[in-house]
CSV table of C-alpha atoms in Angstrom, one decimal:
chain,number,residue,atom,x,y,z
A,70,MET,CA,99.1,-27.8,112.9
A,71,ALA,CA,101.4,-30.6,114.0
A,72,THR,CA,104.6,-28.7,114.0
A,73,LYS,CA,105.4,-27.5,117.6
A,74,PRO,CA,107.1,-24.2,118.2
A,75,SER,CA,110.3,-24.1,120.1
A,76,LEU,CA,109.1,-20.9,121.8
A,77,ALA,CA,105.6,-19.8,122.4
A,78,LEU,CA,104.3,-16.8,124.3
A,79,ILE,CA,100.5,-16.5,124.8
A,80,PRO,CA,100.2,-13.8,127.5
A,81,SER,CA,98.8,-15.5,130.5
A,82,ALA,CA,101.3,-15.8,133.3
A,83,TYR,CA,103.8,-13.4,134.8
A,84,LYS,CA,105.5,-12.1,137.9
A,85,ALA,CA,107.7,-9.1,138.7
A,86,SER,CA,110.2,-8.7,135.9
A,87,LYS,CA,109.1,-11.9,134.1
A,88,VAL,CA,106.6,-12.9,131.4
A,89,TYR,CA,106.3,-16.7,131.2
A,90,SER,CA,106.3,-18.5,127.9
A,91,ILE,CA,104.2,-21.6,127.6
A,92,LEU,CA,106.9,-23.3,125.5
A,93,PRO,CA,109.5,-24.3,126.5
A,94,ASN,CA,108.4,-25.1,130.0
A,95,ASN,CA,112.0,-25.1,131.5
A,96,GLY,CA,112.2,-21.3,131.6
A,97,ASP,CA,114.5,-20.9,128.7
A,98,GLY,CA,111.8,-19.1,126.7
A,99,ASP,CA,110.6,-16.7,129.4
A,100,PHE,CA,111.0,-13.0,128.8
A,101,THR,CA,112.6,-10.5,131.1
A,102,PHE,CA,110.3,-7.5,131.6
A,103,SER,CA,111.2,-4.0,132.7
A,104,ARG,CA,109.3,-0.8,133.3
A,105,GLY,CA,110.7,1.7,135.8
A,106,SER,CA,107.4,3.0,137.1
A,107,GLU,CA,103.8,1.9,138.0
A,108,ALA,CA,101.3,1.8,135.2
A,109,THR,CA,97.6,1.0,134.7
A,110,ARG,CA,95.8,-1.7,132.8
A,111,ILE,CA,92.2,-2.8,132.2
A,112,ASN,CA,91.7,-5.9,134.2
A,113,LYS,CA,89.4,-8.8,133.4
A,114,ASP,CA,86.5,-7.1,135.3
A,115,GLY,CA,86.9,-4.1,133.1
A,116,LEU,CA,88.2,-1.9,135.7
A,117,ILE,CA,91.3,0.3,135.5
A,118,GLU,CA,93.9,-1.2,137.9
A,119,THR,CA,97.3,0.2,138.9
A,120,VAL,CA,100.2,-2.3,138.8
A,121,LEU,CA,103.6,-1.8,140.4
A,122,ASP,CA,106.8,-1.1,138.5
A,123,ASN,CA,108.3,-4.0,136.6
A,124,ILE,CA,105.0,-5.8,136.6
A,125,PRO,CA,103.9,-6.9,133.0
A,126,ARG,CA,100.5,-5.8,132.0
A,127,LEU,CA,98.0,-8.3,130.6
A,128,ASP,CA,95.4,-5.9,129.3
A,129,TYR,CA,91.7,-6.9,128.7
A,130,SER,CA,90.6,-3.7,126.9
A,131,ASP,CA,90.1,-5.5,123.6
A,132,GLY,CA,87.9,-8.2,125.3
A,133,GLY,CA,88.4,-11.9,125.1
A,134,CYS,CA,92.0,-13.1,125.8
A,135,PRO,CA,94.4,-10.6,127.2
A,136,SER,CA,97.2,-9.0,125.3
A,137,LEU,CA,100.7,-8.0,126.5
A,138,LEU,CA,100.8,-4.2,126.7
A,139,LEU,CA,104.0,-2.6,125.6
A,140,GLU,CA,103.8,1.2,125.6
A,141,PRO,CA,106.3,4.1,125.3
A,142,GLN,CA,107.2,6.5,128.1
A,143,ARG,CA,104.4,9.2,128.5
A,144,THR,CA,103.6,11.9,131.0
A,145,ASN,CA,100.2,13.1,132.1
A,146,LEU,CA,100.4,16.8,132.3
A,147,PHE,CA,97.2,17.3,134.1
A,148,GLU,CA,98.0,17.4,137.8
A,149,ASN,CA,94.9,15.9,139.4
A,150,SER,CA,93.5,13.3,137.0
A,151,SER,CA,90.9,11.7,139.2
A,152,ARG,CA,89.5,14.9,140.7
A,153,VAL,CA,88.3,16.9,137.7
A,154,ASN,CA,86.6,19.4,139.9
A,155,GLU,CA,86.3,23.3,140.1
A,156,ALA,CA,89.4,23.6,142.2
A,157,ASN,CA,91.5,21.9,139.5
A,158,THR,CA,90.1,23.5,136.4
A,159,SER,CA,89.0,26.9,135.1
A,160,ASN,CA,85.4,27.3,134.1
A,161,PHE,CA,83.7,29.9,132.0
A,162,ALA,CA,80.6,30.8,130.0
A,163,ILE,CA,79.7,33.2,127.2
A,164,GLY,CA,76.4,34.5,125.9
A,165,THR,CA,73.4,32.7,127.4
A,166,GLY,CA,75.7,30.0,128.7
A,167,GLN,CA,76.1,29.3,132.4
A,168,THR,CA,79.4,28.6,134.1
A,169,PRO,CA,79.7,24.8,134.5
A,170,THR,CA,79.3,23.7,138.1
A,171,VAL,CA,80.1,20.5,140.0
A,172,LEU,CA,77.0,18.9,141.4
A,173,SER,CA,78.7,16.1,143.3
A,174,GLU,CA,82.3,14.8,143.7
A,175,ASN,CA,82.2,11.3,145.1
A,176,ASN,CA,80.7,9.2,142.3
A,177,LEU,CA,81.8,5.8,141.2
A,178,ALA,CA,84.7,6.0,138.7
A,179,PRO,CA,86.1,3.4,136.2
A,180,ASP,CA,88.8,2.4,138.6
A,181,GLY,CA,86.2,1.5,141.3
A,182,SER,CA,86.9,4.5,143.5
A,183,LEU,CA,84.4,7.2,144.4
A,184,THR,CA,86.2,10.1,142.8
A,185,ALA,CA,84.2,10.9,139.6
A,186,CYS,CA,82.9,14.4,139.6
A,187,GLU,CA,79.4,15.2,138.3
A,188,TRP,CA,79.2,18.4,136.1
A,189,ASN,CA,76.4,20.3,134.7
A,190,PHE,CA,77.0,22.2,131.4
A,191,ASN,CA,74.3,24.6,130.2
A,192,VAL,CA,74.3,27.0,127.3
A,193,GLY,CA,70.8,28.2,128.0
A,194,SER,CA,68.5,29.3,125.1
A,195,GLY,CA,71.2,30.7,122.9
A,196,VAL,CA,71.9,29.0,119.5
A,197,THR,CA,75.0,30.8,118.3
A,198,THR,CA,78.7,30.3,118.6
A,199,ASP,CA,78.6,33.0,121.3
A,200,ASP,CA,76.7,30.7,123.7
A,201,ALA,CA,79.0,28.3,125.5
A,202,SER,CA,79.6,26.5,128.8
A,203,LEU,CA,83.1,25.2,129.1
A,204,ILE,CA,85.8,24.0,131.5
A,205,ASN,CA,89.5,24.2,130.6
A,206,LYS,CA,93.0,24.5,132.0
A,207,SER,CA,96.3,25.8,130.6
A,208,TYR,CA,99.6,24.0,130.4
A,209,ALA,CA,102.9,24.5,128.8
A,210,THR,CA,103.3,23.3,125.3
A,211,THR,CA,105.8,23.4,122.3
A,212,SER,CA,104.4,25.0,119.2
A,213,GLY,CA,104.0,22.5,116.4
A,214,VAL,CA,103.9,19.5,118.7
A,215,ASP,CA,100.9,17.1,119.0
A,216,TYR,CA,99.1,16.7,122.4
A,217,THR,CA,96.4,14.2,123.2
A,218,LEU,CA,93.6,14.7,125.6
A,219,SER,CA,91.7,11.7,126.9
A,220,VAL,CA,89.1,11.6,129.5
A,221,TYR,CA,86.3,9.3,130.9
A,222,ILE,CA,82.8,10.8,130.6
A,223,TYR,CA,79.6,9.1,132.0
A,224,ALA,CA,76.4,10.1,130.2
A,225,GLU,CA,72.9,9.3,131.4
A,226,LEU,CA,71.6,9.1,127.8
A,227,ASP,CA,72.6,7.8,124.5
A,228,ASN,CA,73.5,10.4,121.9
A,229,THR,CA,74.8,13.0,124.4
A,230,LYS,CA,77.0,15.4,122.6
A,231,ILE,CA,80.1,17.2,124.0
A,232,TYR,CA,83.0,19.1,122.6
A,233,ILE,CA,86.7,18.4,123.6
A,234,ARG,CA,90.0,20.0,122.7
A,235,ALA,CA,93.6,19.2,123.6
A,236,ALA,CA,95.3,22.3,122.3
A,237,GLY,CA,95.0,25.0,119.6
A,238,SER,CA,91.6,26.2,118.6
A,239,ILE,CA,89.8,23.3,117.0
A,240,TYR,CA,86.7,21.9,118.7
A,241,SER,CA,86.0,18.2,118.3
A,242,LEU,CA,82.5,16.9,118.8
A,243,ARG,CA,82.1,13.6,120.6
A,244,THR,CA,78.8,11.6,120.8
A,245,LEU,CA,78.5,9.6,124.1
A,246,ASN,CA,76.6,6.5,124.7
A,247,ALA,CA,74.8,5.9,128.1
A,248,GLY,CA,77.4,4.9,130.6
A,249,TRP,CA,81.1,5.5,130.7
A,250,ASN,CA,82.9,6.5,127.5
A,251,LYS,CA,86.5,7.2,127.0
A,252,VAL,CA,86.9,10.1,124.5
A,253,GLU,CA,90.1,11.4,123.1
A,254,VAL,CA,91.4,14.0,120.6
A,255,THR,CA,94.9,14.9,119.3
A,256,ASP,CA,95.6,18.5,118.5
A,257,THR,CA,98.7,20.4,117.5
A,258,ALA,CA,99.8,23.2,119.8
A,259,THR,CA,100.3,26.5,118.2
A,260,SER,CA,102.1,28.5,121.0
A,261,THR,CA,104.2,27.9,124.2
A,262,SER,CA,101.0,27.5,126.2
A,263,SER,CA,97.7,25.9,125.4
A,264,SER,CA,94.5,25.0,127.2
A,265,TRP,CA,92.5,21.8,126.9
A,266,LEU,CA,88.7,22.1,126.9
A,267,ILE,CA,85.5,20.2,127.6
A,268,GLY,CA,82.0,21.5,127.3
A,269,LEU,CA,79.2,22.8,125.1
A,270,ARG,CA,79.1,25.4,122.4
A,271,GLN,CA,76.2,26.0,120.1
A,272,ALA,CA,76.2,26.4,116.2
A,273,PHE,CA,79.8,25.3,116.1
A,274,SER,CA,81.0,22.7,113.5
A,275,GLY,CA,78.4,20.1,114.4
A,276,GLY,CA,75.5,22.6,114.5
A,277,ILE,CA,73.0,22.9,117.4
A,278,ILE,CA,73.6,20.3,120.0
A,279,ASN,CA,72.0,19.5,123.4
A,280,SER,CA,72.0,22.7,125.5
A,281,ASN,CA,71.9,21.3,129.0
A,282,ILE,CA,73.7,18.1,130.1
A,283,THR,CA,74.9,16.5,133.3
A,284,VAL,CA,77.8,14.1,133.0
A,285,LYS,CA,80.4,12.6,135.2
A,286,ILE,CA,84.1,13.2,134.5
A,287,TRP,CA,87.1,11.3,135.6
A,288,GLY,CA,90.6,10.2,134.6
A,289,LEU,CA,91.6,13.3,132.6
A,290,GLN,CA,94.9,13.0,130.8
A,291,VAL,CA,96.8,15.3,128.7
A,292,GLU,CA,100.0,13.9,127.1
A,293,GLU,CA,102.5,14.8,124.5
A,294,GLY,CA,102.1,12.5,121.6
A,295,SER,CA,99.8,11.8,118.6
A,296,TYR,CA,97.9,9.0,120.2
A,297,VAL,CA,96.3,8.1,123.6
A,298,THR,CA,98.0,5.7,125.9
A,299,SER,CA,96.8,4.0,129.1
A,300,TYR,CA,95.7,6.1,131.9
A,301,ILE,CA,98.4,7.7,134.1
A,302,PRO,CA,96.9,8.7,137.5
A,303,THR,CA,98.1,12.0,138.9
A,304,SER,CA,97.6,13.7,142.3
A,305,GLY,CA,99.1,17.2,142.8
A,306,GLY,CA,101.6,17.1,139.9
A,307,ALA,CA,102.3,15.6,136.5
A,308,ALA,CA,103.3,11.9,136.4
A,309,THR,CA,105.3,9.8,134.0
A,310,ARG,CA,104.9,6.1,133.1
A,311,ASP,CA,108.1,4.6,132.0
A,312,ASN,CA,108.3,2.5,128.8
A,313,ASP,CA,107.7,-1.3,128.7
A,314,PHE,CA,110.4,-3.7,127.4
A,315,ILE,CA,110.7,-7.4,127.0
A,316,SER,CA,114.0,-9.2,126.2
A,317,GLY,CA,116.0,-12.2,126.9
A,318,ALA,CA,113.7,-15.0,125.7
A,319,GLY,CA,115.5,-18.1,124.3
A,320,ASN,CA,119.1,-19.1,123.6
A,321,ALA,CA,121.2,-20.6,120.9
A,322,ASN,CA,120.1,-24.1,121.8
A,323,LEU,CA,116.4,-23.2,121.5
A,324,PHE,CA,116.6,-21.5,118.2
A,325,ASN,CA,117.6,-23.0,114.8
A,326,SER,CA,119.7,-20.1,113.2
A,327,LEU,CA,119.8,-22.1,109.8
A,328,ASP,CA,116.2,-22.6,109.3
A,329,GLY,CA,113.2,-21.1,111.1
A,330,THR,CA,110.0,-19.2,111.4
A,331,PHE,CA,109.3,-16.1,113.5
A,332,PHE,CA,105.6,-15.3,114.1
A,333,VAL,CA,103.9,-12.5,116.0
A,334,GLN,CA,100.2,-11.6,116.3
A,335,MET,CA,100.1,-8.0,117.5
A,336,ALA,CA,98.4,-4.6,117.0
A,337,SER,CA,99.9,-1.2,116.9
A,338,PHE,CA,98.4,1.9,118.7
A,339,LEU,CA,98.4,4.0,115.6
A,340,ASN,CA,98.7,3.7,111.8
A,341,THR,CA,101.7,5.9,111.1
A,342,GLN,CA,104.5,5.6,113.6
A,343,THR,CA,106.4,8.5,115.0
A,344,ASN,CA,109.5,6.3,115.1
A,345,SER,CA,109.9,2.9,113.5
A,346,ASN,CA,109.5,0.3,116.3
A,347,GLY,CA,109.5,-3.5,116.3
A,348,ILE,CA,110.4,-6.9,117.7
A,349,GLU,CA,113.3,-9.1,116.7
A,350,LEU,CA,114.8,-12.6,116.9
A,351,SER,CA,118.4,-11.7,117.1
A,352,ASP,CA,121.9,-12.1,118.5
A,353,SER,CA,123.0,-9.9,121.4
A,354,SER,CA,124.5,-7.2,119.1
A,355,GLY,CA,121.5,-6.9,116.8
A,356,GLN,CA,123.8,-7.3,113.8
A,357,ASN,CA,122.1,-10.7,113.0
A,358,ARG,CA,118.4,-10.5,113.2
A,359,VAL,CA,114.9,-11.3,111.9
A,360,THR,CA,112.9,-8.1,112.5
A,361,ILE,CA,109.2,-7.5,112.2
A,362,GLN,CA,108.5,-3.7,112.6
A,363,TYR,CA,106.0,-0.9,112.1
A,364,ASP,CA,107.3,2.0,110.0
A,365,THR,CA,106.8,5.8,109.7
A,366,THR,CA,104.8,5.2,106.5
A,367,ASN,CA,101.1,4.7,106.9
A,368,ASN,CA,100.3,1.1,107.9
A,369,GLN,CA,103.6,-0.1,106.7
A,370,ILE,CA,104.8,-3.4,108.1
A,371,ARG,CA,108.5,-4.2,107.4
A,372,ALA,CA,110.1,-7.6,107.8
A,373,GLU,CA,113.9,-7.8,107.4
A,374,ILE,CA,116.6,-10.5,107.7
A,375,LYS,CA,120.0,-9.1,108.4
A,376,VAL,CA,123.2,-11.3,108.5
A,377,ALA,CA,126.4,-9.7,109.8
A,378,ASN,CA,124.5,-6.4,109.4
A,379,VAL,CA,123.9,-7.0,105.7
A,380,THR,CA,120.3,-7.0,104.6
A,381,GLU,CA,119.6,-10.4,103.0
A,382,ALA,CA,115.8,-10.1,102.7
A,383,LEU,CA,113.6,-7.0,103.0
A,384,PHE,CA,109.8,-7.1,102.7
A,385,PHE,CA,107.3,-4.2,102.9
A,386,THR,CA,103.5,-4.0,102.8
A,387,SER,CA,101.0,-1.3,103.6
A,388,THR,CA,98.0,-3.4,102.9
A,389,TYR,CA,96.9,-4.0,106.4
A,390,ASP,CA,95.5,-1.8,109.1
A,391,VAL,CA,98.3,-2.1,111.7
A,392,THR,CA,96.0,-1.2,114.6
A,393,ASN,CA,94.3,-4.6,114.0
A,394,PHE,CA,95.7,-7.8,115.5
A,395,ASN,CA,97.5,-9.0,112.3
A,396,LYS,CA,99.2,-12.4,112.2
A,397,ILE,CA,102.7,-11.9,110.8
A,398,ALA,CA,105.2,-14.7,110.0
A,399,VAL,CA,108.7,-14.5,108.5
A,400,THR,CA,110.5,-17.7,107.4
A,401,TYR,CA,114.2,-17.9,106.9
A,402,LYS,CA,116.6,-20.5,105.4
A,403,TYR,CA,119.4,-20.5,102.9
A,404,ASN,CA,118.1,-19.0,99.6
A,405,GLU,CA,114.5,-18.7,100.8
A,406,ALA,CA,112.7,-16.1,102.9
A,407,LYS,CA,109.0,-15.4,103.1
A,408,LEU,CA,106.6,-13.0,104.6
A,409,TYR,CA,103.1,-14.1,105.4
A,410,ILE,CA,100.4,-11.9,106.9
A,411,ASN,CA,96.8,-13.0,107.7
A,412,GLY,CA,96.9,-16.0,105.4
A,413,ASN,CA,98.5,-14.2,102.5
A,414,LEU,CA,102.0,-14.5,101.0
A,415,ILE,CA,103.3,-11.0,100.8
A,416,SER,CA,106.7,-11.7,99.2
A,417,THR,CA,109.4,-14.3,98.7
A,418,ASP,CA,113.2,-13.8,98.4
A,419,THR,CA,115.2,-16.7,96.9
A,420,ASN,CA,118.7,-15.1,97.2
A,421,VAL,CA,119.4,-15.2,100.9
A,422,ASN,CA,122.5,-15.9,102.9
A,423,ILE,CA,121.7,-17.2,106.3
A,424,PHE,CA,123.1,-17.0,109.8
A,425,ALA,CA,125.9,-19.2,111.1
A,426,GLU,CA,124.8,-22.0,113.4
A,427,ASP,CA,124.0,-20.9,116.9
A,428,THR,CA,123.8,-17.2,116.0
A,429,LEU,CA,120.3,-16.3,117.1
A,430,THR,CA,120.0,-16.1,120.9
A,431,GLU,CA,117.1,-13.9,121.9
A,432,VAL,CA,113.7,-12.4,121.2
A,433,ARG,CA,113.3,-8.9,122.3
A,434,SER,CA,111.0,-5.9,121.7
A,435,THR,CA,113.3,-3.6,119.8
A,436,ILE,CA,115.2,-3.2,116.6
A,437,ALA,CA,118.9,-3.8,116.1
A,438,GLY,CA,119.5,-4.5,119.7
A,439,ILE,CA,118.9,-0.8,120.8
A,440,SER,CA,117.2,-0.9,124.2
A,441,SER,CA,117.2,2.8,125.1
A,442,GLY,CA,113.5,3.0,124.3
A,443,ALA,CA,113.7,4.8,120.9
A,444,PHE,CA,112.8,1.8,118.8
A,445,ASN,CA,111.0,-0.3,121.4
A,446,LEU,CA,107.9,-2.0,120.2
A,447,GLN,CA,104.8,0.0,120.9
A,448,ALA,CA,102.0,-2.6,120.5
A,449,LYS,CA,99.8,-5.1,122.1
A,450,ILE,CA,100.9,-8.8,121.6
A,451,LYS,CA,98.5,-11.7,121.7
A,452,ASP,CA,100.7,-14.5,120.4
A,453,LEU,CA,104.4,-14.9,119.6
A,454,ARG,CA,106.1,-18.0,118.4
A,455,VAL,CA,109.5,-19.2,117.0
A,456,TYR,CA,109.6,-22.5,115.0
A,457,ASP,CA,112.9,-24.3,114.4
A,458,LYS,CA,112.1,-24.8,110.8
A,459,ALA,CA,110.8,-22.7,107.9
A,460,LEU,CA,107.1,-23.8,107.9
A,461,THR,CA,105.5,-24.9,104.7
A,462,ASP,CA,103.1,-22.6,102.8
A,463,ALA,CA,100.2,-24.7,104.0
A,464,GLU,CA,101.4,-24.4,107.5
A,465,LEU,CA,102.0,-20.6,107.1
A,466,ILE,CA,98.5,-20.1,105.7
A,467,GLU,CA,97.0,-22.0,108.7
A,468,LEU,CA,99.2,-20.2,111.2
A,469,THR,CA,98.5,-16.7,110.0
A,470,SER,CA,94.8,-17.1,109.0
A,471,ASN,CA,92.0,-15.8,111.3
B,1038,MET,CA,117.5,3.7,140.4
B,1039,LYS,CA,117.7,7.2,141.4
B,1040,ILE,CA,115.7,10.4,140.5
B,1041,GLY,CA,117.1,13.8,139.8
B,1042,LYS,CA,115.3,17.1,139.3
B,1043,TYR,CA,117.0,19.9,137.4
B,1044,GLU,CA,116.3,23.5,136.3
B,1045,PHE,CA,118.3,24.5,133.4
B,1046,ASN,CA,118.6,28.1,132.0
B,1047,ASP,CA,116.9,27.2,128.8
B,1048,LYS,CA,115.9,24.5,126.3
B,1049,THR,CA,119.2,24.7,124.4
B,1050,GLN,CA,121.2,24.0,127.6
B,1051,ALA,CA,119.0,21.2,128.6
B,1052,ASP,CA,119.1,19.6,125.1
B,1053,SER,CA,122.9,19.9,125.3
B,1054,LYS,CA,123.1,18.1,128.7
B,1055,ILE,CA,120.7,15.4,127.6
B,1056,LYS,CA,122.6,14.8,124.3
B,1057,ALA,CA,125.8,14.5,126.3
B,1058,LEU,CA,124.4,11.5,128.0
B,1059,GLY,CA,124.9,9.6,124.8
B,1060,VAL,CA,123.4,9.5,121.3
B,1061,GLU,CA,124.0,7.6,118.1
B,1062,THR,CA,122.5,7.8,114.7
B,1063,ASN,CA,120.9,4.7,113.1
B,1064,GLU,CA,121.2,3.6,109.5
B,1065,GLU,CA,118.1,5.7,108.6
B,1066,GLY,CA,119.7,8.8,110.1
B,1067,ILE,CA,117.6,8.9,113.2
B,1068,GLU,CA,119.3,10.1,116.3
B,1069,TYR,CA,118.5,8.0,119.4
B,1070,PRO,CA,119.8,7.9,123.0
B,1071,THR,CA,122.3,5.1,123.9
B,1072,HIS,CA,121.5,5.3,127.6
B,1073,GLY,CA,118.6,3.7,129.5
B,1074,HIS,CA,117.8,6.7,131.7
B,1075,ALA,CA,114.2,8.0,131.6
B,1076,VAL,CA,114.4,11.7,130.8
B,1077,VAL,CA,111.3,13.9,131.1
B,1078,THR,CA,111.5,17.4,129.7
B,1079,LEU,CA,108.8,19.4,131.5
B,1080,GLY,CA,110.0,22.7,129.9
B,1081,HIS,CA,109.0,26.1,131.1
B,1082,ILE,CA,106.2,25.0,133.3
B,1083,VAL,CA,103.2,27.1,134.0
B,1084,ILE,CA,103.5,29.0,137.3
B,1085,GLU,CA,100.5,31.2,137.1
B,1086,GLU,CA,97.4,30.2,134.9
B,1087,GLY,CA,96.7,32.0,131.8
B,1088,THR,CA,93.1,32.7,130.7
B,1089,TYR,CA,91.8,31.8,127.3
B,1090,ASP,CA,88.7,32.6,125.3
B,1091,GLU,CA,86.4,30.1,123.7
B,1092,ASN,CA,88.5,30.1,120.6
B,1093,GLY,CA,91.6,29.1,122.5
B,1094,ASP,CA,93.1,32.6,122.1
B,1095,VAL,CA,95.0,34.0,125.1
B,1096,ILE,CA,93.3,36.6,127.1
B,1097,THR,CA,95.8,36.7,129.8
B,1098,GLU,CA,99.2,35.2,129.2
B,1099,PRO,CA,100.2,32.5,131.6
B,1100,VAL,CA,103.3,33.1,133.7
B,1101,LEU,CA,105.9,30.5,132.8
B,1102,SER,CA,108.9,29.6,134.8
B,1103,ASP,CA,112.0,31.2,133.5
B,1104,LYS,CA,113.9,27.9,134.1
B,1105,TYR,CA,113.6,24.8,131.8
B,1106,HIS,CA,112.7,21.9,134.0
B,1107,VAL,CA,113.9,18.3,133.5
B,1108,ASP,CA,113.3,15.2,135.6
B,1109,VAL,CA,115.4,12.1,135.1
B,1110,MET,CA,115.0,8.5,136.5
B,1111,TRP,CA,118.7,7.5,136.5
B,1112,GLN,CA,119.6,3.8,136.0
B,1113,GLY,CA,122.8,2.6,137.5
B,1114,LEU,CA,124.0,6.0,138.8
B,1115,GLU,CA,124.6,7.0,142.3
B,1116,ASN,CA,125.6,10.6,141.5
B,1117,HIS,CA,124.6,13.3,139.0
B,1118,PRO,CA,126.3,13.0,135.7
B,1119,TYR,CA,129.1,15.4,135.0
B,1120,GLY,CA,127.7,18.9,134.4
B,1121,TRP,CA,124.3,18.2,135.9
B,1122,SER,CA,124.7,18.8,139.7
B,1123,THR,CA,124.9,22.6,139.2
B,1124,TYR,CA,121.4,22.6,138.0
B,1125,ALA,CA,119.9,20.0,140.5
B,1126,VAL,CA,117.1,21.0,142.8
B,1127,THR,CA,115.8,19.1,145.8
B,1128,PRO,CA,112.2,20.0,146.7
B,1129,SER,CA,110.9,18.8,150.1
B,1130,ASP,CA,108.1,16.7,148.4
B,1131,ASN,CA,107.6,15.1,145.0
B,1132,GLY,CA,107.7,18.5,143.4
B,1133,LEU,CA,105.9,19.3,140.2
B,1134,HIS,CA,106.3,15.9,138.6
B,1135,SER,CA,106.8,12.4,139.6
B,1136,PHE,CA,107.5,9.0,138.1
B,1137,LEU,CA,104.3,7.0,138.7
B,1138,GLY,CA,104.4,5.2,142.0
B,1139,ILE,CA,108.1,6.2,142.7
B,1140,ASP,CA,108.6,8.4,145.8
B,1141,TYR,CA,111.1,11.1,145.0
B,1142,GLN,CA,112.2,11.5,148.7
B,1143,GLU,CA,113.1,7.9,148.8
B,1144,TYR,CA,115.0,7.7,145.6
B,1145,LYS,CA,116.4,11.2,145.2
B,1146,LEU,CA,120.0,11.8,144.3
């Protein structure tokens, strides 16, 4: 496509508090980045790596080119995440089961350290629900609230089966491949305290499963929320990762407020959002903006143009799985706004007032200028662009097609 | 940036203090904070482990703290906000919770 964007971010370069855009190259399009705590990412070698506070995370967990990881604040409630050993858990057996035991503690872990613990689970010869070998630990919960357990488990053999639970009483069966697996489950707490659980139990939901397994366990995380986020290491106490936020890219000279295109290729972490969250091309107040956001309706993508806080164009679609890296483009000019996703025209509005000249000044990862974290984008960004004209249909198809 | 640790009498009191830091309601009726502080509500933390059977039912109730614990990473503040200092605690280490990579002793209020 011959048309050149006025701002282009393809996550590749950064420093503390800064994400560099590739266009323009004078710094006007660079993002200010903030996160008040350390955090982890998957680096290009596939290892979990801790980065300092205010360091943007280019994450390679999806393979290929990295994406810019923007996550909400979360707390790992399990106090010793890298040492899932007998001292830090409770273990029990019923029926013919044997109490799980740690065989060794200093095994290679997904962060390159020698901290993974090797466990043996054995339910013996029993084949009923009264035969189990389990580890667990209790923690304070709020009844009716979702909690997510995630943990890395290394299996020697493909098709190794194990049960996990975050809270409540439901067992979820997971089938492991040989090597490291990240398994996760979300459950709703039913009281003021709950216990997470890992282990074997026979004749339960999935029927008879393997009765004796040896696996390595590491990186256990229990977080309040309906989906798993990146690993939060803990040692002796719960720990919180602050939320990620980008802002401040661009200025009135860089953007054409009368005629333009706002494009993002990004993926959400879940299909139905807890809170609407998004990204906007906006003025400082958020009263004038072009917003692309995920909604609380399943898989709903919303695009909105607001001029002086009046909605001039509003587009919805729930056609696309928002956890995929969808390519989303919104065009705006007087009496014409369009939404394209993945090469398809979703909708057109031909009754649109437009911003005054030099109104739009910034791209930032929130809605309506609210930077407190409540509506901050929760997603992975692979590509973000602003064009200083409304692209043609042919250009939009090319830009948003895979 | 400063870190404060607090023990409130109950959830109602903690929620009231947190709300007093500033909230607004957006056009969809969703209440959101207007401040940039990172508030972590740890709640009535487990002091003594409970025991649970294989079905997740409690065998022995855990002992929970009678206080409602809240940690805050304050942005742009050098003192506790009005009404918070009475409930502040200052453990000699990082305490029960930390902000990842941030040493409480270095940044405590």
